Every structure is written in C-alpha cells, then in structure tokens.
Coordinates of C-alpha atoms in Angstrom, one line a residue:
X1 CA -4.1 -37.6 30.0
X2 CA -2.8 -37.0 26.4
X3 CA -1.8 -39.9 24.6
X4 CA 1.2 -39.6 22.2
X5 CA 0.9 -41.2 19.3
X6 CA 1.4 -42.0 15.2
X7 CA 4.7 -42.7 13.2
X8 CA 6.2 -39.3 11.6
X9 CA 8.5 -39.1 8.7
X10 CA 11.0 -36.2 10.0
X11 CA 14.2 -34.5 8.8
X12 CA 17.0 -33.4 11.4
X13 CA 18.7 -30.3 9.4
X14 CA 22.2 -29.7 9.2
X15 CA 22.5 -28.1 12.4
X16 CA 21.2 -31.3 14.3
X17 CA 17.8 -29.9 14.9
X18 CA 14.4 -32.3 14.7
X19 CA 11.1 -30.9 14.7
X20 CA 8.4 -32.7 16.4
X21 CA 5.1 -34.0 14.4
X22 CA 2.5 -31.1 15.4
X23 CA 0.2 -33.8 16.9
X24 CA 3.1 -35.1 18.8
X25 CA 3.5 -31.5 19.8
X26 CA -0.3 -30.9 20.5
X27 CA -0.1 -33.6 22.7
X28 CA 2.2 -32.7 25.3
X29 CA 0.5 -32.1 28.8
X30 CA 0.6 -28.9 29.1
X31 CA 1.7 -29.5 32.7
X32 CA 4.9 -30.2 30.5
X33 CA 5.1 -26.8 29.0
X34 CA 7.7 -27.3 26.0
X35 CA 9.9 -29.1 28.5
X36 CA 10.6 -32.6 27.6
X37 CA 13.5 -34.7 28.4
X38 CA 15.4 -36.7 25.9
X39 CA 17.4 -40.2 27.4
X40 CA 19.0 -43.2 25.1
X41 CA 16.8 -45.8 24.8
X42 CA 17.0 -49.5 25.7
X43 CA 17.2 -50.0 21.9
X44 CA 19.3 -48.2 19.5
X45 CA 17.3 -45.2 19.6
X46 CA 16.4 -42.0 21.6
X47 CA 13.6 -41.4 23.8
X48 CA 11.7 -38.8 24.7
X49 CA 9.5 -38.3 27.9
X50 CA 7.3 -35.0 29.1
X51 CA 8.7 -33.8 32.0
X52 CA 5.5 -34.9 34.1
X53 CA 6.3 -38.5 32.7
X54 CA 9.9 -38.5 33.5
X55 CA 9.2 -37.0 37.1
X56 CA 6.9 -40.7 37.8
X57 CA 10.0 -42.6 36.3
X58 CA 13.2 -40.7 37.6
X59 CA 11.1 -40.9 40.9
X60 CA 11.2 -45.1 41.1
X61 CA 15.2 -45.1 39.8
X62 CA 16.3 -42.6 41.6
X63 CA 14.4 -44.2 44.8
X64 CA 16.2 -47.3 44.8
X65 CA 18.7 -48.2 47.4
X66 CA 22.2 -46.1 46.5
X67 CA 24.0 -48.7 48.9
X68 CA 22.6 -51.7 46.9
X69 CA 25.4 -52.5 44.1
X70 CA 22.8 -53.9 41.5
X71 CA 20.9 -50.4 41.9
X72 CA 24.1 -48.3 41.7
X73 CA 24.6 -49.7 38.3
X74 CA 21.1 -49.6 36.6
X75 CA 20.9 -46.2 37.9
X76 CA 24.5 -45.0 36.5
X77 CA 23.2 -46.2 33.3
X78 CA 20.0 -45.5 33.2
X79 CA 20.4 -41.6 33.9
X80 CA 23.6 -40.8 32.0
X81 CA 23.3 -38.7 29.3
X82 CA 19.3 -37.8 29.4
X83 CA 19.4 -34.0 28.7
X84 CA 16.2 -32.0 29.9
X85 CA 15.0 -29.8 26.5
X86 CA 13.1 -26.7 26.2
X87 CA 11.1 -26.7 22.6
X88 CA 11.1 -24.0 21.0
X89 CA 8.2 -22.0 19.1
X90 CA 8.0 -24.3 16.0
X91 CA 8.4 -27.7 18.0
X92 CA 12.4 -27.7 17.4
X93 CA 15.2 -29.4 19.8
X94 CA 19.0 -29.8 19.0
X95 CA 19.6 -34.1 19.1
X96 CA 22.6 -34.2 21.3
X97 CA 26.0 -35.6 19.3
X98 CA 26.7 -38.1 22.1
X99 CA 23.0 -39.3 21.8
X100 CA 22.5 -38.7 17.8
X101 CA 25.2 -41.3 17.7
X102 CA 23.9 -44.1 19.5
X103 CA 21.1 -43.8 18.0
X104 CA 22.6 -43.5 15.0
X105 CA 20.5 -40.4 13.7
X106 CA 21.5 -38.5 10.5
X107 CA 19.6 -36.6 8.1
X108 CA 16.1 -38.8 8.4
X109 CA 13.9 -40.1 11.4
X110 CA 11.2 -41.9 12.5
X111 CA 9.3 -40.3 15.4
X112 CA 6.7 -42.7 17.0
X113 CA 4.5 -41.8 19.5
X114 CA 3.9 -44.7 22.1
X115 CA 1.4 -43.4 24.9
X116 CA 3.5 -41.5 27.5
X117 CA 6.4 -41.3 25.8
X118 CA 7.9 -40.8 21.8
X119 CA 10.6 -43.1 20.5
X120 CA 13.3 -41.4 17.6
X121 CA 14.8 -43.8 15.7
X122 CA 17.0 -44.1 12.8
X123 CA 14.8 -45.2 10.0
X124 CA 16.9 -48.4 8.9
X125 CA 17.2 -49.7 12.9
X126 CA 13.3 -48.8 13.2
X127 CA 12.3 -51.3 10.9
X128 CA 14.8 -54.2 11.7
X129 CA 12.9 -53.8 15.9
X130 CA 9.1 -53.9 13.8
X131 CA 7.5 -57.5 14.3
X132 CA 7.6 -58.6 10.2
X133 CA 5.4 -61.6 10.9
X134 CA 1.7 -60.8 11.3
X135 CA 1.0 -64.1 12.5
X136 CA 3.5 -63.2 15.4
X137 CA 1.9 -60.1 16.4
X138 CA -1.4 -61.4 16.2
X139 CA -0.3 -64.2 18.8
X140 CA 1.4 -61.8 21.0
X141 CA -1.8 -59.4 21.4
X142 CA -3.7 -62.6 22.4
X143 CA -1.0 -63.2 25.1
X144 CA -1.0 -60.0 26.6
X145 CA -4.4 -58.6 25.5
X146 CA -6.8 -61.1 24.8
X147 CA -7.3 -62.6 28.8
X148 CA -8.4 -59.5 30.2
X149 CA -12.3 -58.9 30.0
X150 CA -13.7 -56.4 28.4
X151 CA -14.0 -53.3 30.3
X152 CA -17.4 -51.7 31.0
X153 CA -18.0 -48.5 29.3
X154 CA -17.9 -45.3 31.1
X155 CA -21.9 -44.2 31.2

C-alpha cells in the first residue's frame, strides 16, 4: 500500500483548479488510476480519498440498515456532495463551489497527506485544528501509541 503523506503549500488558480503535491500524486495506488473522490470533511475542510479507499468506506455507510432512522441520517450526510474526480495529466482537479465554500478555500491551501487519505484545508482553519501544545501531543501519543508493544521486525 502507498501511504499519502507530507503538508504541501498549493495555489488554487482563478479558475478553481488545485494541483496536487507530485508525491501526493506518486502516491496514489495505481489501482486508483487518476480517480479520486473528493467529500467535505468532518472539519471545515475537504477530503480526498482514492477510489480503492472510498470503495472500503462507501462500502460500511452504504451497508448500514436504510430502515434504521439514525443510519438514514449519517448516511444523507455523509454522502452528499462527494464528487468522484478524474486528474488530469499535470495532477489538476476543479474544487467544487459548493465544497470550496465549506471549506472555505480561496486562492491558497494546505494539502496534507494522512495515510489513506489527503485533507485540503484553508490555510487559516488548518492551523486553528493543529495541537499548539507540545506537551499535549506528546501525552496523546503515549495514550494511543505508547501501550502497544513493539512490533517484531519483518526478517
């Protein structure tokens, strides 16, 4: 598996078009091809999946019980809007108005890569979600990493 990582400086010209990092790019399975699909995130920014990653996730929402009422609604909310995108040659996508403006994208973003998926945020909103106190994030990789033994290394 590719991992999709770093945190990328990028411009989105003035016809609503950001280019992905070329290691974000590079990374893409190429199961993927240039398809990737874009959804709004749980924050106030935009989040892009693969398509093999979004088949694993759009697999478990879409799964849940339609009768259930609770399910109905995460899964109205969860899948509006998310817009399957073909890259094209240079790495380029059009940001959707409707999502450019809840995430709150203009002329600058910050494009971080986070495993299986790559977050786009509005530079401004990216740092105000960024754990300031390193005292903080040191405690909180002790909670949810520093239990877990170490793992043996692949010989």
């Amino acid at each position: 598996m590719n991992f999709l990582s770093g945190e990328y400086e990028c411009k989105i010209d003035p016809k609503g078009r950001l280019v992905l990092p070329a290691k974000i790019k590079a990374n893409l399975p190429e199961a993927s091809g240039n398809h990737v699909v874009l959804m709004r995130g749980f924050e106030p920014c935009l989040v892009l999946y693969p398509k093999a990653e979004w088949k694993v996730i759009y697999d478990k929402v879409a799964g849940l019980n339609e009768f259930n009422e609770e399910y109905r609604h995460f899964q109205r909310n969860f899948f509006r809007g998310n817009t399957e995108i073909e890259l094209d040659g240079a790495g380029r996508f059009i940001v959707p108005k409707t999502m450019g403006r809840f995430a709150e994208l203009e002329k600058e973003a910050i494009v971080v890569g986070l495993g299986n998926r790559v977050e786009i945020w509005n530079p401004d909103k990216y740092e105000e979600f960024l754990i300031k106190d390193q005292q903080n994030f040191s405690q909180l990789a002790q909670k949810f990493l520093g239990d877990k033994p170490a793992e043996e290394p692949l010989v």
